[in-house]
Short mmCIF file of N, CA and C in Angstrom, two decimals:
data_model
loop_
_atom_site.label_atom_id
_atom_site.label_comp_id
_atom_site.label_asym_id
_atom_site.label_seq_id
_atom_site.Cartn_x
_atom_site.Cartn_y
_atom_site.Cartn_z
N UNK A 19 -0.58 30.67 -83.60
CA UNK A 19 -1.55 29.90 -82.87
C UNK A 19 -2.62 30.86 -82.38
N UNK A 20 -3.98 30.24 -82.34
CA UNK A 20 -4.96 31.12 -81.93
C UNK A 20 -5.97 30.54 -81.13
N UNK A 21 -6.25 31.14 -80.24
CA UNK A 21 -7.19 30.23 -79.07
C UNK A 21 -8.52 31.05 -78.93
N UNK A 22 -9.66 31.11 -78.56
CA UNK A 22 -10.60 31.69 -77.91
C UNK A 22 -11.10 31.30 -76.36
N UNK A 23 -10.39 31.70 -75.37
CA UNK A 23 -10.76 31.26 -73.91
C UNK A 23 -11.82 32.50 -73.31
N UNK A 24 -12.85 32.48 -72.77
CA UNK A 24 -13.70 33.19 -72.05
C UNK A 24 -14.12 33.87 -72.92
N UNK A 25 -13.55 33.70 -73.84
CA UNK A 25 -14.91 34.84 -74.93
C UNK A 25 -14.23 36.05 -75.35
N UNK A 26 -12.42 35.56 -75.36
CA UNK A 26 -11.55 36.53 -75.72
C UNK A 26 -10.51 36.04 -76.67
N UNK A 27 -9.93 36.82 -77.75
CA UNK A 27 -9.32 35.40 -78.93
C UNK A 27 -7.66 36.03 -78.30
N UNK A 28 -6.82 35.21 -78.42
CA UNK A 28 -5.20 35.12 -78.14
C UNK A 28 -4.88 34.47 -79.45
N UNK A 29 -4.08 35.42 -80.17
CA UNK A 29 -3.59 34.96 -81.53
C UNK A 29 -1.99 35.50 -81.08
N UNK A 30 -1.21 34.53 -81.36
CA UNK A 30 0.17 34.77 -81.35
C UNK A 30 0.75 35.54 -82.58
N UNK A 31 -0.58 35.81 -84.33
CA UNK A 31 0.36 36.64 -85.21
C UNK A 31 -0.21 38.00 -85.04
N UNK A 32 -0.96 38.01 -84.02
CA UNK A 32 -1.36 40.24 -84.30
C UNK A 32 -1.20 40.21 -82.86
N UNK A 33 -0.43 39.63 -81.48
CA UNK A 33 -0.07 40.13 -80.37
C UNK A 33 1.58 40.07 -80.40
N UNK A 34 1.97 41.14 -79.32
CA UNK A 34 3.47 41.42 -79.74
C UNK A 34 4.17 40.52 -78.75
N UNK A 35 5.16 40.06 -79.30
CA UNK A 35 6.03 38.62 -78.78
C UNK A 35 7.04 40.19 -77.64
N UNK A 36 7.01 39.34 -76.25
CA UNK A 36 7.41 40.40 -75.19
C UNK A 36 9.00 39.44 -74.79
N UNK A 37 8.91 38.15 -74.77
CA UNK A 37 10.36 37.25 -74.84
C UNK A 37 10.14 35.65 -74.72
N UNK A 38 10.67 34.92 -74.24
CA UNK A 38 11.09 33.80 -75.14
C UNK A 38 11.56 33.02 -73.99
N UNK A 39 11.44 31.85 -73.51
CA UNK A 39 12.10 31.05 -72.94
C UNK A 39 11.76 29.64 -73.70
N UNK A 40 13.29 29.00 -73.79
CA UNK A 40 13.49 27.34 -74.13
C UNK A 40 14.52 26.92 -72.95
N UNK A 41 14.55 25.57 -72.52
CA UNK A 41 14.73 25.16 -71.43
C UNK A 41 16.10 24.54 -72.38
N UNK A 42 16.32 24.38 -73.68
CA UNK A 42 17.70 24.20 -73.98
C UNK A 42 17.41 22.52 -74.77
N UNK A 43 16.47 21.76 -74.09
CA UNK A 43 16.47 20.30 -74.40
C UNK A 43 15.61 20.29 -75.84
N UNK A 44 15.89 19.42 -76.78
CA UNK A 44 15.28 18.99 -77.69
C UNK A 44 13.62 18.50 -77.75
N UNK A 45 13.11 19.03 -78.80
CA UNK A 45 11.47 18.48 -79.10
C UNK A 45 11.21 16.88 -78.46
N UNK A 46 12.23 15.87 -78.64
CA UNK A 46 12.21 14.61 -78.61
C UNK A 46 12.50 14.14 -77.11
N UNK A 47 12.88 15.57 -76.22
CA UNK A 47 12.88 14.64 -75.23
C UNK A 47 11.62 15.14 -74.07
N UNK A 48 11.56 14.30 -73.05
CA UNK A 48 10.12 14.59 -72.20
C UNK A 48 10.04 15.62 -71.44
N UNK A 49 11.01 16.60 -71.02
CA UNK A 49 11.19 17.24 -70.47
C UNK A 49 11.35 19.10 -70.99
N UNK A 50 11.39 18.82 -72.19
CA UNK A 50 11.30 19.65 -73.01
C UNK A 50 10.48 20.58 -72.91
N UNK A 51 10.62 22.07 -73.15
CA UNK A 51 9.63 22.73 -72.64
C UNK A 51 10.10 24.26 -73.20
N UNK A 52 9.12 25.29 -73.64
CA UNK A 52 9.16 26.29 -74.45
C UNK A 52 8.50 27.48 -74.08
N UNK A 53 8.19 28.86 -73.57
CA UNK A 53 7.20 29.20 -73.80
C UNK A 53 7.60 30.78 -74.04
N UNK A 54 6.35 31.48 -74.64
CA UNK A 54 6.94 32.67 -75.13
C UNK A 54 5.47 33.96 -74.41
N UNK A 55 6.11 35.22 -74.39
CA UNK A 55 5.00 35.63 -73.61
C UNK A 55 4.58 37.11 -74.86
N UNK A 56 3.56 36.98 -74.61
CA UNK A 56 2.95 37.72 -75.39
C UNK A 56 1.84 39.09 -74.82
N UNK A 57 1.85 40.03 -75.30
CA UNK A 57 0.82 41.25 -75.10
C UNK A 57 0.08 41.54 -75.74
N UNK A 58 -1.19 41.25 -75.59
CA UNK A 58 -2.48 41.56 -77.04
C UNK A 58 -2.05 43.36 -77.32
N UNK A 59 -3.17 43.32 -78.39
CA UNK A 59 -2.87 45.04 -78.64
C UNK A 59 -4.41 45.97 -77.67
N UNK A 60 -4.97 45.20 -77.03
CA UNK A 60 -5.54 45.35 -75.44
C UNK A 60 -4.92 45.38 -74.15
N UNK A 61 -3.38 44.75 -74.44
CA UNK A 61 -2.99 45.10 -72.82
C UNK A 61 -3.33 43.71 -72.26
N UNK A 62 -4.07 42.57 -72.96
CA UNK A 62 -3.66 41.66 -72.05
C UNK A 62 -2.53 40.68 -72.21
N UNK A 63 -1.92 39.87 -71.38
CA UNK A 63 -1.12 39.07 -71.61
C UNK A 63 -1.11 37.66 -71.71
N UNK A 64 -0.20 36.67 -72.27
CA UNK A 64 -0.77 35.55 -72.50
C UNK A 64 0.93 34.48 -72.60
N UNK A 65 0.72 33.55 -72.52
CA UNK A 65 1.78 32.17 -72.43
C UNK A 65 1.01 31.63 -73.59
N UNK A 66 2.27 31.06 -74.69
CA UNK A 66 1.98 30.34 -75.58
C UNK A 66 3.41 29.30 -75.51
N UNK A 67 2.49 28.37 -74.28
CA UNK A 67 3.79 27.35 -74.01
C UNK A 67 3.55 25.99 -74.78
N UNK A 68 4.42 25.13 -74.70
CA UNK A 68 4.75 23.73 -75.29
C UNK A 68 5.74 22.84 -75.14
N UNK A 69 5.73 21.47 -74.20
CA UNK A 69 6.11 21.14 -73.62
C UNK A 69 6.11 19.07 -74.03
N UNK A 70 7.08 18.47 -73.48
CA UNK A 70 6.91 17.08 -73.79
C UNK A 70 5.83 16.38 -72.34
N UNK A 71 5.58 14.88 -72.41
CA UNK A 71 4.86 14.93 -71.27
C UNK A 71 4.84 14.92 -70.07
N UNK A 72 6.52 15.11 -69.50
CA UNK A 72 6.86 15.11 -68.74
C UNK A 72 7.13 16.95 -67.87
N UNK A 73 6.16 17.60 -68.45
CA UNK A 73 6.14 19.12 -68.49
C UNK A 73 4.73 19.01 -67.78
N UNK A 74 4.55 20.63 -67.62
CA UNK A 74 2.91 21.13 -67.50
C UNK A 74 1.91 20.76 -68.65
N UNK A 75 2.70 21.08 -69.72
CA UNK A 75 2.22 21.57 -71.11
C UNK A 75 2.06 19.54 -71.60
N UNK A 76 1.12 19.18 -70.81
CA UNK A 76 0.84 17.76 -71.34
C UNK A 76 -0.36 17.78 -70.64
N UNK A 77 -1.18 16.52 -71.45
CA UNK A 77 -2.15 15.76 -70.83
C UNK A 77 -1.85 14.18 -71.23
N UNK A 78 -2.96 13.88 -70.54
CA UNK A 78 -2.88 12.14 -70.59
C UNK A 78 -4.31 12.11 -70.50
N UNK A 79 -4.18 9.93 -70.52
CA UNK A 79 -5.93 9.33 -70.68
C UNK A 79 -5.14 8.22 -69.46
N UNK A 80 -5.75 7.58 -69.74
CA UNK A 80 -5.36 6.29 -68.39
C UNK A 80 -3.84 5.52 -68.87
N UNK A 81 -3.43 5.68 -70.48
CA UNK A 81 -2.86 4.57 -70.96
C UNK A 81 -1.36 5.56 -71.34
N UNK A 82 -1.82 6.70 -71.55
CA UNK A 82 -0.65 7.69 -72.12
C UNK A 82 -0.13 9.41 -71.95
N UNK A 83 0.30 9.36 -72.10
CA UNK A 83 0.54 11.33 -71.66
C UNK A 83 1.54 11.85 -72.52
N UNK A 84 1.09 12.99 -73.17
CA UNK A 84 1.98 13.48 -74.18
C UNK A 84 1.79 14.66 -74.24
N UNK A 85 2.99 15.17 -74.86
CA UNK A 85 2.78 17.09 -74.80
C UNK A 85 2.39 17.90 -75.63
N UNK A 86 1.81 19.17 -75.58
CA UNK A 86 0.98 19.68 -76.16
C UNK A 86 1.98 21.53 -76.19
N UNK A 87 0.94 21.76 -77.41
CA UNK A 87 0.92 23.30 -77.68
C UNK A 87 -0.49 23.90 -77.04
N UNK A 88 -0.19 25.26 -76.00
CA UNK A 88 -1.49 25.77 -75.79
C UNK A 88 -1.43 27.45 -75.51
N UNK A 89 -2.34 28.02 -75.01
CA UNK A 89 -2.44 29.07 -74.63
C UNK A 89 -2.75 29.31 -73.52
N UNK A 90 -2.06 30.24 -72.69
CA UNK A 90 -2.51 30.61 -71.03
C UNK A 90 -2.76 32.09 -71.01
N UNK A 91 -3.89 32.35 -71.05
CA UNK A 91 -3.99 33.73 -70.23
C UNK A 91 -3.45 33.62 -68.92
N UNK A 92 -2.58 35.26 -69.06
CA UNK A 92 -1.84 35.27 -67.57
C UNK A 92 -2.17 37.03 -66.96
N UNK A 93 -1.99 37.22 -65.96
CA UNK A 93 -2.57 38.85 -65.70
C UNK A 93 -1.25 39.21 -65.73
N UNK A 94 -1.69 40.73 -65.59
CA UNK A 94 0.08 41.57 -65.61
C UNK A 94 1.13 41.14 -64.31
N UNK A 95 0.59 41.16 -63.74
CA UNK A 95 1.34 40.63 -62.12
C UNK A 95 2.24 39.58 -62.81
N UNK A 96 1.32 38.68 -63.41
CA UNK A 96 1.88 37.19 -63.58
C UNK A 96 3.11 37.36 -64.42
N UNK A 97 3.02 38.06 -65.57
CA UNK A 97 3.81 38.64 -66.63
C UNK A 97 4.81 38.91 -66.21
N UNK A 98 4.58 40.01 -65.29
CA UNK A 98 6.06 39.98 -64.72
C UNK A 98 6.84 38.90 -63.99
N UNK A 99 6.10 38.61 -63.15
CA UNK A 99 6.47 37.89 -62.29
C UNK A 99 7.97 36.50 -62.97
N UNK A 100 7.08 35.95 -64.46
CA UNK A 100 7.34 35.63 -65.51
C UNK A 100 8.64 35.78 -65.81
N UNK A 101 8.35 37.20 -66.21
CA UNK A 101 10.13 37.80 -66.80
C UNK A 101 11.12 38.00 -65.77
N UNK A 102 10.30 38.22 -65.01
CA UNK A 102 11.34 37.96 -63.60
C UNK A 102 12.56 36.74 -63.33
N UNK A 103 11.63 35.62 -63.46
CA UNK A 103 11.78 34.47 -62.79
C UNK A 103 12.94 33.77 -64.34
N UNK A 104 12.55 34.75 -65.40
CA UNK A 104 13.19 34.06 -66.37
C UNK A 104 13.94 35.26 -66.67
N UNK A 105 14.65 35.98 -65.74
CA UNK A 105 15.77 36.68 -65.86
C UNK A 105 15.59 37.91 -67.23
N UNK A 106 14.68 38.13 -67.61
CA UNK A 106 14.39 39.17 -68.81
C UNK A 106 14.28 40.44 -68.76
N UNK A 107 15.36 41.34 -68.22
CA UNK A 107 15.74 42.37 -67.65
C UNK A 107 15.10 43.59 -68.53
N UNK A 108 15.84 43.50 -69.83
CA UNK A 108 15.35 44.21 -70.84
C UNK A 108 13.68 44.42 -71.39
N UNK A 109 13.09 43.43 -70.97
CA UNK A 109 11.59 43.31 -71.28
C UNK A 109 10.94 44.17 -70.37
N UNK A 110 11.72 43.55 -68.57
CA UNK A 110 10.89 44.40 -68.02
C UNK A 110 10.91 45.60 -67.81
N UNK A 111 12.43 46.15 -68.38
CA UNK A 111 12.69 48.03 -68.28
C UNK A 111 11.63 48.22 -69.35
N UNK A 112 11.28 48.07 -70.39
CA UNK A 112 10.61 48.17 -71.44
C UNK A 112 9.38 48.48 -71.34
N UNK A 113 8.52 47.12 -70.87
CA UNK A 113 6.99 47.07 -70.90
C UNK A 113 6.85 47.19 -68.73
N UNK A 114 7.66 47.31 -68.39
CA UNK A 114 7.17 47.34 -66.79
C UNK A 114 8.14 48.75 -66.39
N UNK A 115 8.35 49.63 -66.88
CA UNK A 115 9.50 50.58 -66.17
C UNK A 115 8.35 51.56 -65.72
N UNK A 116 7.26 51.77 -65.51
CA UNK A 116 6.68 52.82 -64.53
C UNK A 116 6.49 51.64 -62.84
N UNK A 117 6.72 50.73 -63.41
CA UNK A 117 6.39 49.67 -61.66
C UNK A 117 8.07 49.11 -61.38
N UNK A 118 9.06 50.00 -61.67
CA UNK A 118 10.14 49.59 -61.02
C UNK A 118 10.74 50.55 -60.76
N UNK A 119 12.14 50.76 -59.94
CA UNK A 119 12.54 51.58 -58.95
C UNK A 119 14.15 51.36 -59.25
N UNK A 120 14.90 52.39 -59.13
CA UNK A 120 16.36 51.80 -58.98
C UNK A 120 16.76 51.85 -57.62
N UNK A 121 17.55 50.79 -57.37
CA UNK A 121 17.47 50.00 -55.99
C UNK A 121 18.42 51.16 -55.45
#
């Protein structure tokens, strides 16, 4: 997938896939929800989520709401914050080990 937001392109096949979250539920149901995080070869980072419409990853019109594939630029903070929250230990020794500490 490839987006151009602000005048910067996010392509998911020449940025490096950093990890992976699926919420476990099937394409078919509304709640469904995917997203994978990515690092351009600039250093920035990005969400290439997808979701049913009962997710973020939806829009609607007055009559319907359904889910979508998109792209989020996210800053490094966020990134982590990210792998954090989605338990990705290994990612963050990896791409975050000068901003962590052993406790």
């Amino acid at each position: 997938m490839k987006k151009v937001i602000e005048k910067k392109v996010y392509n998911t096949e020449t940025a490096t896939l950093i990890a992976e979250y699926w919420n476990g539920l099937g394409e078919d149901d509304f709640m469904y929800c995917e997203e994978y995080l990515y690092r351009t070869r600039k250093g920035s980072y990005f969400l290439r989520g997808s979701g049913g419409p009962l997710t973020k990853y939806s829009e609607s019109n007055e009559n319907q709401t359904w889910g979508i594939s998109t792209i989020i630029p996210i800053s490094k903070e966020e990134a982590y914050e990210w792998l954090e929250a989605n338990d990705k230990t290994e990612a963050i020794e990896e791409y975050f080990s000068n901003d962590i500490d052993e406790a």
